[in-house]
Short mmCIF file of C-alpha atoms and ligand atoms in Angstrom, two decimals:
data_model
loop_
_atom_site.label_atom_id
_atom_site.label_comp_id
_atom_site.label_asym_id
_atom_site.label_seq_id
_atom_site.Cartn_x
_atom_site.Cartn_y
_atom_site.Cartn_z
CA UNK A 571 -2.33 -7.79 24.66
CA UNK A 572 -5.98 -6.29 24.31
CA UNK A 573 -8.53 -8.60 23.51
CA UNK A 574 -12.49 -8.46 22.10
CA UNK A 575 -14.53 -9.98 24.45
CA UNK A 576 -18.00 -10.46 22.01
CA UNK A 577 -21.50 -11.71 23.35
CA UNK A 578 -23.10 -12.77 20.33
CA UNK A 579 -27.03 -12.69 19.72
CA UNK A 580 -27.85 -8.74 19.29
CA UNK A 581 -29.25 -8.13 15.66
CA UNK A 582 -27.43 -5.06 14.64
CA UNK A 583 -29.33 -1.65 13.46
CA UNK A 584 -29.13 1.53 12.24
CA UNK A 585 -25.94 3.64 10.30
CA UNK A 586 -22.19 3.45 10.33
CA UNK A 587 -19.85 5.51 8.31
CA UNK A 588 -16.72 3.98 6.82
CA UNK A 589 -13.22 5.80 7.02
CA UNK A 590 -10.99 6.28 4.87
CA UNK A 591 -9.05 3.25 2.86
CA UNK A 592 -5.99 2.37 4.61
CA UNK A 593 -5.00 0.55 1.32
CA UNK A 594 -4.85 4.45 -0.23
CA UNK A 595 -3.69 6.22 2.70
CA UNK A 596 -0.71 3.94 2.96
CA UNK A 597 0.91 4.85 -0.78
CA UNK A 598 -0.54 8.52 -0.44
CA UNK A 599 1.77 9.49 2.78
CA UNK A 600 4.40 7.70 0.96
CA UNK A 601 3.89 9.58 -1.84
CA UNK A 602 4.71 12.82 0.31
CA UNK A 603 8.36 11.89 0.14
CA UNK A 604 8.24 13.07 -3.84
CA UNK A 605 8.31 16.45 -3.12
CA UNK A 606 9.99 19.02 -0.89
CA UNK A 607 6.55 20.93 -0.26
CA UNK A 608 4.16 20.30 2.30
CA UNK A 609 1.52 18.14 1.14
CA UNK A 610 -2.11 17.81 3.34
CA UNK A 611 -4.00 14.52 3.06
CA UNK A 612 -7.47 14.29 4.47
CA UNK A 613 -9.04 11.37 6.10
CA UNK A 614 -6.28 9.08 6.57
CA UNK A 615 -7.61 6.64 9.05
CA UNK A 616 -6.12 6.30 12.38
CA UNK A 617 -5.22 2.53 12.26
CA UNK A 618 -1.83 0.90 13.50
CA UNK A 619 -0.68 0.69 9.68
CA UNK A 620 -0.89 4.63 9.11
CA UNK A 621 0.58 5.08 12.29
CA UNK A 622 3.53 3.06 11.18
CA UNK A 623 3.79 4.97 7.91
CA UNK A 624 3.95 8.28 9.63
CA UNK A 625 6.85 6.90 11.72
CA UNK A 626 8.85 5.42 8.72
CA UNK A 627 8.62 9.22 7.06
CA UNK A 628 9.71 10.79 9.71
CA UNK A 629 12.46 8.22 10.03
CA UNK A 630 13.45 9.34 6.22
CA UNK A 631 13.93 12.77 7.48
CA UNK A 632 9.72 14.31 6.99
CA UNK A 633 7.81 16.38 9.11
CA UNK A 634 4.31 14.99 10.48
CA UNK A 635 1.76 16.71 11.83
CA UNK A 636 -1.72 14.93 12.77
CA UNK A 637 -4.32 15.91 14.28
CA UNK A 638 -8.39 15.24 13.42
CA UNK A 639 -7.77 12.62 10.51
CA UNK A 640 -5.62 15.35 8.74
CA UNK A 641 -1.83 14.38 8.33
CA UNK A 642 0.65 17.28 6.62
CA UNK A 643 3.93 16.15 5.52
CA UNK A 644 6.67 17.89 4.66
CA UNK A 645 9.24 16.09 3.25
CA UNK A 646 12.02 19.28 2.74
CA UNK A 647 15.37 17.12 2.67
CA UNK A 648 15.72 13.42 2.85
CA UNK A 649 18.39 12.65 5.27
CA UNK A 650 17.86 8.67 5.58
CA UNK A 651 16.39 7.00 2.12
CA UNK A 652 15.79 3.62 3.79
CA UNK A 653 13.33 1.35 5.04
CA UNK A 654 14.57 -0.86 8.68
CA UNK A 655 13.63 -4.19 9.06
CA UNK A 656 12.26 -3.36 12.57
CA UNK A 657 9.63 -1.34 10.80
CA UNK A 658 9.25 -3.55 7.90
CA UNK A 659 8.21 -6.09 9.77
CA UNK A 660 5.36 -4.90 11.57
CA UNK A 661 4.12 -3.25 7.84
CA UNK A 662 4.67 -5.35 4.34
CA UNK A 663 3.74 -2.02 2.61
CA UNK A 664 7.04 -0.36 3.47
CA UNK A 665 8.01 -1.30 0.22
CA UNK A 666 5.80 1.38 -1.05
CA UNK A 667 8.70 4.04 0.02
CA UNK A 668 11.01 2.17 -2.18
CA UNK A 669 9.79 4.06 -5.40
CA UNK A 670 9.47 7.75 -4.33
CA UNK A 671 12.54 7.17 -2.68
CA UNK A 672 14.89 6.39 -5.67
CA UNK A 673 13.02 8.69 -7.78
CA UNK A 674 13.59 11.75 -5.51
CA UNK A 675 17.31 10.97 -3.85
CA UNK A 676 18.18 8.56 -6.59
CA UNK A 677 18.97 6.04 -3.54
CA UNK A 678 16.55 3.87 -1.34
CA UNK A 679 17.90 0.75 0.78
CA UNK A 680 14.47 -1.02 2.12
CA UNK A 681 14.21 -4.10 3.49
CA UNK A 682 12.90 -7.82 2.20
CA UNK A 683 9.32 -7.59 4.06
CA UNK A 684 9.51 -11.73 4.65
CA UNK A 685 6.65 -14.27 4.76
CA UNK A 686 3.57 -13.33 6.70
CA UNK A 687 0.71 -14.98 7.69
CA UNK A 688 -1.28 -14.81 4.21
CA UNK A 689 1.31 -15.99 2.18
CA UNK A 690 4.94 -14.99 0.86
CA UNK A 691 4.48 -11.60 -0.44
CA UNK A 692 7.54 -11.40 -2.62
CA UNK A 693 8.38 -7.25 -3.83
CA UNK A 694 10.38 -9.19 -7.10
CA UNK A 695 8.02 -7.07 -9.42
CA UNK A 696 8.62 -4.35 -7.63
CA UNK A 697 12.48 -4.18 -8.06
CA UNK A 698 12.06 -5.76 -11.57
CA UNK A 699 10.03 -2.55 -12.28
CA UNK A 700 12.55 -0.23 -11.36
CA UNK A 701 15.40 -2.04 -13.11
CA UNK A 702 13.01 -1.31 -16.51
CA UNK A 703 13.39 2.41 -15.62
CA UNK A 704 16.86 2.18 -14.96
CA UNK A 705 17.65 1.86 -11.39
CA UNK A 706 20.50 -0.97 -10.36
CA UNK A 707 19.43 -3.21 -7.75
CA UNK A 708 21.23 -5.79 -5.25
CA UNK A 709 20.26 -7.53 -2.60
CA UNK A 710 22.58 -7.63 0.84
CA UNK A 711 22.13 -8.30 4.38
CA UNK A 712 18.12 -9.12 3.63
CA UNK A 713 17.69 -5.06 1.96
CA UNK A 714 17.25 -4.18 -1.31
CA UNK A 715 19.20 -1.70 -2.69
CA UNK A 716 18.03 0.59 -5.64
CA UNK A 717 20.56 2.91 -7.29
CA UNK A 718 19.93 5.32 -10.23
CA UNK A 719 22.55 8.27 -9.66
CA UNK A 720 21.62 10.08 -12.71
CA UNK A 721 17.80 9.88 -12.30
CA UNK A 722 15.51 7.05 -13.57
CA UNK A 723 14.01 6.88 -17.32
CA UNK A 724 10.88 6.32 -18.39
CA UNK A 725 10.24 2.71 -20.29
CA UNK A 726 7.61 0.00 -20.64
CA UNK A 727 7.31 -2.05 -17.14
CA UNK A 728 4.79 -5.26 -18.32
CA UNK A 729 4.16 -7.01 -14.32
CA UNK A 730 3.88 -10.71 -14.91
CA UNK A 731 1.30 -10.75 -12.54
CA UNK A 732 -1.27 -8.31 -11.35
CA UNK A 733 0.21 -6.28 -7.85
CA UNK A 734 -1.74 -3.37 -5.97
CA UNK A 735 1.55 -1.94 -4.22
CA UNK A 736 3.75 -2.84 -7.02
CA UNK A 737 2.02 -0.70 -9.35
CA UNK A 738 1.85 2.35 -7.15
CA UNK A 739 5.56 1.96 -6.16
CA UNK A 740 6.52 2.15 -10.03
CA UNK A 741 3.79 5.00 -10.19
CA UNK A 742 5.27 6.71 -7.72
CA UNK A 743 8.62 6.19 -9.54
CA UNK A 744 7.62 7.21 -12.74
CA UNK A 745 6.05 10.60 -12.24
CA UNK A 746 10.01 11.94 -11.94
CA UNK A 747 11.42 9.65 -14.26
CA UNK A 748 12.60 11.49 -17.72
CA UNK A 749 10.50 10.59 -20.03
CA UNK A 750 7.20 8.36 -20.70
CA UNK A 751 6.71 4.91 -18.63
CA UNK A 752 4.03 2.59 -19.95
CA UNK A 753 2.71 0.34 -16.91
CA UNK A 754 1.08 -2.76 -18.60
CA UNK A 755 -1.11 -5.15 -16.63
CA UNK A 756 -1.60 -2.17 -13.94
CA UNK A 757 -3.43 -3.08 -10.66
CA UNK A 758 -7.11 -1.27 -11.53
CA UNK A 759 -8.06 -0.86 -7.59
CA UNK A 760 -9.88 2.13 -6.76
CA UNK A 761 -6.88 2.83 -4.37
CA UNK A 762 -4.57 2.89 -7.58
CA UNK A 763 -6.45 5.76 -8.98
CA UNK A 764 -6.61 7.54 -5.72
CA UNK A 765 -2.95 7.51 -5.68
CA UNK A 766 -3.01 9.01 -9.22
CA UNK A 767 -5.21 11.45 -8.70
CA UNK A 768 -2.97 13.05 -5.45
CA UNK A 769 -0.32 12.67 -7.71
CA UNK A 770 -1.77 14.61 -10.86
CA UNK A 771 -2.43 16.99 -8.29
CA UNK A 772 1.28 17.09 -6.96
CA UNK A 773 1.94 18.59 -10.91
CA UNK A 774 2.69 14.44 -12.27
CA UNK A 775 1.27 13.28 -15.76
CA UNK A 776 -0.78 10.40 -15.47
CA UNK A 777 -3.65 8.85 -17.72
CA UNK A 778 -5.58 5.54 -17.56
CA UNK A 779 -5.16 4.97 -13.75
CA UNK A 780 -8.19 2.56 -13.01
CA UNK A 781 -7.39 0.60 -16.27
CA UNK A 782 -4.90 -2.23 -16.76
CA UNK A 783 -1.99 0.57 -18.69
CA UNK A 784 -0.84 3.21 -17.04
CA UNK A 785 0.67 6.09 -19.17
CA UNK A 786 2.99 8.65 -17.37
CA UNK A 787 5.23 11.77 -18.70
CA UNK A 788 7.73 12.19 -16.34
CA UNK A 789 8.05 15.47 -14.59
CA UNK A 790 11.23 17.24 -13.29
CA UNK A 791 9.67 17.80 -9.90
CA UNK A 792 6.52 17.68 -8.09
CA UNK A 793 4.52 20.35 -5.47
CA UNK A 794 2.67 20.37 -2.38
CA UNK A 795 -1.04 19.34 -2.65
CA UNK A 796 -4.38 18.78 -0.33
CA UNK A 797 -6.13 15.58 -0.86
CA UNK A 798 -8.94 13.23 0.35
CA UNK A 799 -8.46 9.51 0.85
CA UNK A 800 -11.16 7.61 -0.70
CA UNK A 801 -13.41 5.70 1.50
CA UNK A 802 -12.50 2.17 2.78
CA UNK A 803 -14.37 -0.12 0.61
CA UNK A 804 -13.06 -3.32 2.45
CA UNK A 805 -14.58 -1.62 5.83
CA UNK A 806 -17.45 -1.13 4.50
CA UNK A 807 -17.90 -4.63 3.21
CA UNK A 808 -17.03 -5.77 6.58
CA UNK A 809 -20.25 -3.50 7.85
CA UNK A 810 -22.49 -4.82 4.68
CA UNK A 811 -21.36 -8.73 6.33
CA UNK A 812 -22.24 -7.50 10.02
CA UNK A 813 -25.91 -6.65 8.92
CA UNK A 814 -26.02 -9.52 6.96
CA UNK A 815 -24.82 -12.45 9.17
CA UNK A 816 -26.73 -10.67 11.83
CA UNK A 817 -30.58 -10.94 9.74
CA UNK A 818 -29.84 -6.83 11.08
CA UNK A 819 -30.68 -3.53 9.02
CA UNK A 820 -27.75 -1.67 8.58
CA UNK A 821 -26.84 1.38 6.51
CA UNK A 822 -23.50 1.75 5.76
CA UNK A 823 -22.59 5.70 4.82
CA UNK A 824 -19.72 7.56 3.35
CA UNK A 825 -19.02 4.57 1.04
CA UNK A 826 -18.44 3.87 -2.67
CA UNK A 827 -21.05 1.95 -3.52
CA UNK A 828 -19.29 0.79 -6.85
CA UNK A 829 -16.23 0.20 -5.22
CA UNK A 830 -17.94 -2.82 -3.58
CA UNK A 831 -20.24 -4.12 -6.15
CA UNK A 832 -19.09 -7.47 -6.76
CA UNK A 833 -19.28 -8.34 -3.12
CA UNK A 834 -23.38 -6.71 -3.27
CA UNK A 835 -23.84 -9.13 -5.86
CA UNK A 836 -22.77 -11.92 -3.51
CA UNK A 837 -25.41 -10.62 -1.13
CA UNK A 838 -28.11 -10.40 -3.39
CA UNK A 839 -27.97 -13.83 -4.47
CA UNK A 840 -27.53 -14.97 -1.17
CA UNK A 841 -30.76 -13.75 -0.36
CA UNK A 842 -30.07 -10.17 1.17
CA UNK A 843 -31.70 -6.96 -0.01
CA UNK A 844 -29.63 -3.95 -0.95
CA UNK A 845 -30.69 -0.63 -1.52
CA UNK A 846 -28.43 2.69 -2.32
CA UNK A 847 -30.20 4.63 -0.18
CA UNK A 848 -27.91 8.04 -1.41
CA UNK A 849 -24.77 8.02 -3.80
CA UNK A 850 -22.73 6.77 -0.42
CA UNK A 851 -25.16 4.82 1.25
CA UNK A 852 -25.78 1.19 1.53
CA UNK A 853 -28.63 -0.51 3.22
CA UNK A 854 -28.35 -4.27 4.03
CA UNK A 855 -31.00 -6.28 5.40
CA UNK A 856 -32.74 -9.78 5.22
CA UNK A 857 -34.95 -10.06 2.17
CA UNK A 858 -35.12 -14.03 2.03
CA UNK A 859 -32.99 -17.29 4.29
CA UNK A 860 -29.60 -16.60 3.37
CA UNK A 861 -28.56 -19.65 0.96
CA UNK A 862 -24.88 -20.20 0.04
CA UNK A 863 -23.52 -18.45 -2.78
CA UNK A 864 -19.76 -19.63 -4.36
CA UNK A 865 -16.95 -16.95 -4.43
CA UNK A 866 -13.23 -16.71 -6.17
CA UNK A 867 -11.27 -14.07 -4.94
CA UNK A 868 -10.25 -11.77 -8.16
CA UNK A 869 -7.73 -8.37 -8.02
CA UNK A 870 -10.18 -5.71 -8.48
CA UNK A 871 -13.27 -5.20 -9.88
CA UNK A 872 -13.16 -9.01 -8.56
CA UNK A 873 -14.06 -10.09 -5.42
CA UNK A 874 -11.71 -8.80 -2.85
CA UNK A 875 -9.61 -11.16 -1.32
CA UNK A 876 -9.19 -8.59 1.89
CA UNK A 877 -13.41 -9.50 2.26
CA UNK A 878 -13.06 -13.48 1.58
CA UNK A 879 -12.47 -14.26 5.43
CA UNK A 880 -15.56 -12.08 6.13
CA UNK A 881 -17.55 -13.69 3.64
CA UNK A 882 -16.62 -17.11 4.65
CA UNK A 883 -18.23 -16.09 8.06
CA UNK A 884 -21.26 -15.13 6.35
CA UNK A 885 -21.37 -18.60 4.73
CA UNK A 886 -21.29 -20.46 7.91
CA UNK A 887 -24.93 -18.91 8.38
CA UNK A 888 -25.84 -20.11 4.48
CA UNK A 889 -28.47 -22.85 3.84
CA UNK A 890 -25.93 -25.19 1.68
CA UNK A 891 -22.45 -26.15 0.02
CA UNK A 892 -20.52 -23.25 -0.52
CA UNK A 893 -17.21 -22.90 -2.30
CA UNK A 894 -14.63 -20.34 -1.62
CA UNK A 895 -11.72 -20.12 -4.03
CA UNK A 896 -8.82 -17.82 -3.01
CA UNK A 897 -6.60 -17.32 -6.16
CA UNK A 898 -4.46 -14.29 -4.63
CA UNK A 899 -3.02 -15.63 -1.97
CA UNK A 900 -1.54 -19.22 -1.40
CA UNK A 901 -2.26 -19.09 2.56
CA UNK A 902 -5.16 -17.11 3.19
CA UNK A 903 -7.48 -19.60 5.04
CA UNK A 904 -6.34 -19.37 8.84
CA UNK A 905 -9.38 -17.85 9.68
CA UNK A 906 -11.31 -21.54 8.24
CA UNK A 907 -9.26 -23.35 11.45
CA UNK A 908 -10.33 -20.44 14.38
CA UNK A 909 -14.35 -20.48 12.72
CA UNK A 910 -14.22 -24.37 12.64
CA UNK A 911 -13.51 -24.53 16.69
CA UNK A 912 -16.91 -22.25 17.09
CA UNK A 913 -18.80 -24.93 15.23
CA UNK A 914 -18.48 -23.98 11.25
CA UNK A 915 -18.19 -26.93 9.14
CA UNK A 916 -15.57 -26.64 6.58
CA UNK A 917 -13.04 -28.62 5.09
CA UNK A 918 -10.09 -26.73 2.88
CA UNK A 919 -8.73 -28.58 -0.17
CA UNK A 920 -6.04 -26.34 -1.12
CA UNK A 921 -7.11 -22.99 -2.33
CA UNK A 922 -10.59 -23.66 -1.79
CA UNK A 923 -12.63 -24.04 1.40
CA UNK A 924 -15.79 -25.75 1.17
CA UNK A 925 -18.26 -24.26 3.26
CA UNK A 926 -21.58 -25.98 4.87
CA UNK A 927 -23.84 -24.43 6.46
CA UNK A 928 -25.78 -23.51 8.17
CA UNK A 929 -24.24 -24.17 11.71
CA UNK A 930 -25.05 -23.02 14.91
CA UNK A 931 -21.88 -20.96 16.30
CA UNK A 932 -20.82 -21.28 19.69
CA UNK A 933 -18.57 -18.81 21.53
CA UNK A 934 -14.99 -19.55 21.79
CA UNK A 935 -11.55 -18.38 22.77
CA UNK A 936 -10.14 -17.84 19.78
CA UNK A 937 -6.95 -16.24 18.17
CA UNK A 938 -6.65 -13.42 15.28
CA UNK A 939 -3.94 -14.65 12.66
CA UNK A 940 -4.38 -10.89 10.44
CA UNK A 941 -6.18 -8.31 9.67
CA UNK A 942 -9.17 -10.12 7.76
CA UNK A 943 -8.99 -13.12 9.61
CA UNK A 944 -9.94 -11.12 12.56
CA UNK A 945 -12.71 -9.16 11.26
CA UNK A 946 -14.09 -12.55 10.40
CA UNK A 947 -13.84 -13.88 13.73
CA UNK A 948 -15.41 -10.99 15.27
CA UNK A 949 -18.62 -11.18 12.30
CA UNK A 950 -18.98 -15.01 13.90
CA UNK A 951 -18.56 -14.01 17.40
CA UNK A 952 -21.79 -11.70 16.34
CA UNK A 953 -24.02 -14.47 15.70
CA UNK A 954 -22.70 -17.65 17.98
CA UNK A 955 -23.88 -18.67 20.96
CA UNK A 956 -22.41 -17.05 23.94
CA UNK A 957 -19.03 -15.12 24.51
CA UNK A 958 -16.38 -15.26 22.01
CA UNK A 959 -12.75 -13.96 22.90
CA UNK A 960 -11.19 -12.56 20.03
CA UNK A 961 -7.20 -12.20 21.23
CA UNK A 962 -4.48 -10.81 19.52
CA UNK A 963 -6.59 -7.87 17.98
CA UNK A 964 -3.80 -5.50 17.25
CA UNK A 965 -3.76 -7.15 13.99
CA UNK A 966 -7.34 -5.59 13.34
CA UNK A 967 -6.02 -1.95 14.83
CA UNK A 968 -3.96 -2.46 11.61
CA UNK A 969 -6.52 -1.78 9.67
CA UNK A 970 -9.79 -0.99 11.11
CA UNK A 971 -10.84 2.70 12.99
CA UNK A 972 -12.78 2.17 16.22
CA UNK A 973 -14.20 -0.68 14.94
CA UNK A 974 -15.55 -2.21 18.51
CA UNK A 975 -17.06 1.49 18.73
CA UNK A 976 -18.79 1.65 15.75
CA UNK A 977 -20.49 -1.87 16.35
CA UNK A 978 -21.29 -1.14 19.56
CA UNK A 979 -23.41 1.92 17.90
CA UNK A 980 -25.19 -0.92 15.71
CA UNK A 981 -25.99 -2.20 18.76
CA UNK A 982 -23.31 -5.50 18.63
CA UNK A 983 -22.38 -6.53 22.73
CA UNK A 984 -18.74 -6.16 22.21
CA UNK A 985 -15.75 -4.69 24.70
CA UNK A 986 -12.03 -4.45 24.78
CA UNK A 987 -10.40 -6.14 27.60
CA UNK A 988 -7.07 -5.44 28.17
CA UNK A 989 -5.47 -8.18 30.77
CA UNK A 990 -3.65 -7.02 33.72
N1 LIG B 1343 3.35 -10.76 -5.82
C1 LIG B 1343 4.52 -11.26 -6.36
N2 LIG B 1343 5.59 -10.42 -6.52
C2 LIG B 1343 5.53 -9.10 -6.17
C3 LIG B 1343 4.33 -8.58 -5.63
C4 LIG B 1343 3.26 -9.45 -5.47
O1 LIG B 1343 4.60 -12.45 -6.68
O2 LIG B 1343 6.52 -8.40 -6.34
C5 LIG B 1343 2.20 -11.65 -5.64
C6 LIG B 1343 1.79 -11.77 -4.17
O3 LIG B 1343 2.53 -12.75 -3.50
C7 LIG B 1343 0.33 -12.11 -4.25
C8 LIG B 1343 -0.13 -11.36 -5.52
O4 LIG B 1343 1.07 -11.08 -6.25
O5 LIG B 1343 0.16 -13.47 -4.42
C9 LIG B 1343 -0.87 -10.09 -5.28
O6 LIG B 1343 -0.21 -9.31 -4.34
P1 LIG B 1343 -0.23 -7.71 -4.34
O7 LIG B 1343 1.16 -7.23 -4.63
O8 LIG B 1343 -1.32 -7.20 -5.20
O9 LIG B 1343 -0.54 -7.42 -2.82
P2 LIG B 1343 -0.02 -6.19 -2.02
O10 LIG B 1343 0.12 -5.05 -2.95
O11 LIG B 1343 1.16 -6.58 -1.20
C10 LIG B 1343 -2.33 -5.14 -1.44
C11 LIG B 1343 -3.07 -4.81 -0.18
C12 LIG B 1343 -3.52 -6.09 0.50
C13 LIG B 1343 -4.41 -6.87 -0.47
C14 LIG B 1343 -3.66 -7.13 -1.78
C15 LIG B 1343 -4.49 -7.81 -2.84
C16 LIG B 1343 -2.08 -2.71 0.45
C17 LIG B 1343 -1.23 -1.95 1.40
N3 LIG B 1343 -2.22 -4.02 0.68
O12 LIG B 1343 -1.20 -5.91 -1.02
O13 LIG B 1343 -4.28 -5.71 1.64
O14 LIG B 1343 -4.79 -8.09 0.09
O15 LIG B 1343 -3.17 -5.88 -2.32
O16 LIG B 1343 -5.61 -7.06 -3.13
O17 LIG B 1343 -2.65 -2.13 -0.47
C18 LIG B 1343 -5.18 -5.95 3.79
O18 LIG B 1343 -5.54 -4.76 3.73
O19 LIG B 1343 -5.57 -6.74 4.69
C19 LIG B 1343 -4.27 -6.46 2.78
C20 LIG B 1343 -3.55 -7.57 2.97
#
C-alpha cells in the first residue's frame, strides 16, 4: 500500500489549478446511462472514484472511452441494471445509478452501500423518493430493488433532510418520468446544478437547480450531449488551507471563487488575505498571525463538511480556542485522533472538537481513515516538525488528481513510497 512520506517546513509558492469536481463527475457519468446516445463529458478527474464509476457503467452494459480527462459513454442497451456489492463498497455513490437506472429500464437492483468511516450513510431518501414517483421497492439479500414496469410518474418528493446524491438520483429519475416532479428541500450544491445543466442539455426540463425546489417536466427520452465538469471546489479549498497553514503565497486557478466563499470568509477572519486575482483565481497569503476562527459544517452555501478536516488542521496553527461543529455527519472527526499524535491539542465532545492552538506539530506515522481525513493529515505533515508518513493514501486517490504532484510544484517536500 503506497504511502506519503512528507518533510514538513517548506513554505509553499506560486499557482495550482484545481480539476474537475469529483462530487459532479460522479452523477454526470451516471447520468450517461439515461440515454442510448453517446454522451462526452470533459474534465472528469482521474481519481480512484471516477475510475470506479467508469467500471460500474460498463458493468451495466456502456461503452467507455478515456483518454486526456475526456470520458464518452455510450450507453446503447442496458444488459445488467444493477449495482454489486463488490463495487459498492469501495464507492457509497453507486447509489447514484439507482435513478437513471429505473427510469430508463424500469428495473435497477443496487446494493445497501453500509457504514463507512464518516458515518452511516443511509440511501432511505433515496428509495423513499422513488416510491413518490411510483417505483416499488424491497429490500433482499442487502440490495435494493426498484421496480416501475410501466415507467415512473412525476409527483412531489419533500426529503426530510437535505441529501447531495439523493437529490441528483431523483433528478436523474425525474427527467423521464411522465409528467412534472416537484423536488422540495433540494440539495443547492454547485454540483447539483452541474448535473442539471448536462441534463437540460441531454433534451430534460429542469428549472430552479441551485435552489432548495426543483421543478422537472418529464421527457419521453433524452440525447447525447458534450459537457464540462465544474471545477473541484473542495480541492481547491484544500490548496487555499496549504497556503494558509503554510504562512505561503499561493494562487489557486481554474476555480469558482463563489463556490468556496464561506470557507474565504473563514480565512479572512482568521487573519489571511484573499484576493481574486481573475474570475478563477484565488490568492492566499499571510496578512496578520492566524487566530482561531469557529466553524459548523452546513450543506451548501454552508461550510463544507468535505473541508472541516482540512480546516481543523489549519486551526492547530491558530492563536486560541477554536470550535468545530460538524452537523452532517455523526462520525466525521477521525482525523482529530491521527492530528492529536503529531502534537494538536484537541479534545472532541460529541459533534464538536475543540481546537487549541497554536501547537508545534511533530512528524508522525500516521494513518488516513478517508478522503478528507487524509488531506488533513497531509496539510499538518506540511507544517510539523520533521517527516510525517501518511499511509493508507488510496483513500485520497479517491478523490484528489496528482495531488503529491501538484504540491510538490508549490514547492511542499513530499514523495510516494510504495513498500516492497
Ligand atoms: N442521509 C440520510 N438518508 C439518505 C441520504 C442521506 O439520512 O438517504 C443523511 C446522511 O447520513 C448524512 C446527511 O444525510 O448525515 C447528508 O448526506 P448526503 O446524502 O448529502 O451525502 P452524500 O450525498 O452521500 C455527498 C458527497 C460527500 C459529501 C456529502 C455532504 C458525493 C459523491 N458525495 O455525499 O462527499 O460529504 O454529500 O456534502 O457527492 C467526499 O467527497 O469526501 C464526500 C464524502
Amino acid at each position: 500500500m503506497d504511502r506519503f512520506v512528507v518533510q514538513g517546513g517548506a513554505r509553499l509558492e506560486g499557482e495550482v489549478a484545481v480539476s474537475g469536481a469529483k462530487n459532479s463527475a460522479l452523477p454526470a457519468l451516471a447520468a450517461c446511462l439515461l440515454t442510448s446516445e453517446p454522451v462526452t463529458l470533459r474534465r472528469i478527474p482521474d481519481v480512484r472514484d471516477t475510475r470506479t464509476m467508469m467500471k460500474l457503467l460498463h458493468h451495466n452494459g456502456a461503452a467507455v472511452e478515456t483518454g486526456g480527462g475526456v470520458v464518452r459513454v455510450t450507453a446503447e442497451a442496458i444488459q445488467n441494471p444493477e449495482a454489486p456489492y463488490e463495487i459498492v463498497k469501495t464507492m457509497r455513490a453507486s447509489s447514484l445509478v439507482l435513478g437513471p437506472l429505473v427510469a430508463r429500464t424500469g428495473r435497477a437492483r443496487v446494493s445497501l452501500p453500509g457504514g463507512c468511516a464518516i458515518g452511516a450513510r443511509p440511501i432511505n431518501l433515496h428509495t423513499s423518493g422513488l416510491e413518490r414517483l411510483g417505483a416499488r421497492i424491497r429490500q433482499e439479500h442487502g440490495y435494493i430493488v426498484a421496480e416501475a414496469p410501466q415507467g415512473l410518474k412525476g409527483g412531489v418528493v419533500y426529503f426530510d433532510r437535505i441529501t447531495v446524491t439523493g437529490t441528483e438520483d431523483l433528478l436523474m429519475a425525474a427527467v423521464l418520468a411522465e409528467g412534472e416532479t416537484v423536488l422540495k428541500n433540494a440539495a443547492r450544491e454547485p454540483e447539483v446544478a452541474d448535473l442539471a445543466a448536462l441534463l437540460n442539455k441531454m433534451g430534460a426540463r429542469i428549472q430552479g437547480a441551485g435552489t432548495s425546489t426543483i421543478r422537472v417536466q418529464g421527457v419521453r427520452e433524452l440525447h447525447g450531449a458534450d459537457h464540462a465538469i465544474i471545477p473541484d471546489r473542495i480541492e481547491a479549498g484544500t490548496f487555499l488551507i496549504a497556503g494558509a497553514i503554510t504562512g505561503g503565497d499561493v494562487t489557486v486557478t481554474r476555480c469558482v471563487p463563489e463556490h468556496v466563499s464561506a470557507l474565504v470568509a473563514k480565512l479572512q477572519q482568521a487573519g489571511l488575505e484573499i484576493d481574486e486575482t481573475g474570475p478563477d483565481a484565488l490568492r492566499v497569503r499571510p496578512r496578520s498571525r492566524l487566530r482561531s476562527v469557529d466553524v459548523t459544517t452546513e450543506e451548501y452555501p454552508g461550510f463544507a463538511t468535505d473541508l472541516q478536516a482540512q480546516y481543523m488542521a489549519l486551526m492547530t496553527q491558530a492563536e486560541g480556542i477554536s470550535l468545530i461543529t460538524e452537523t452532517i455527519f455523526e462520525n466525521r472527526f477521525m482525523h482529530a485522533l491521527e492530528l492529536s499524535r503529531m502534537g494538536a491539542n484537541i479534545r472532541i465532545e460529541g459533534r464538536q472538537a475543540i481546537v487549541a492552538g497554536p501547537s508545534q506539530l511533530t512528524g508522525a506515522a500516521v494513518i488516513a481513515s478517508d478522503l478528507r481525513a487524509s488531506a488533513s493529515l497531509v496539510l499538518a505533515g506540511l507544517v510539523a516538525r520533521g517527516e510525517t508518513v501518511v499511509d493508507r493514501i488510496y483513500h485520497i486517490e479517491r478523490g484528489y488528481e496528482n495531488i503529491e504532484e501538484k504540491l510538490a510544484a508549490l514547492g511542499a517536500q513530499i514523495r510516494r513510497e510504495s513498500p516492497g
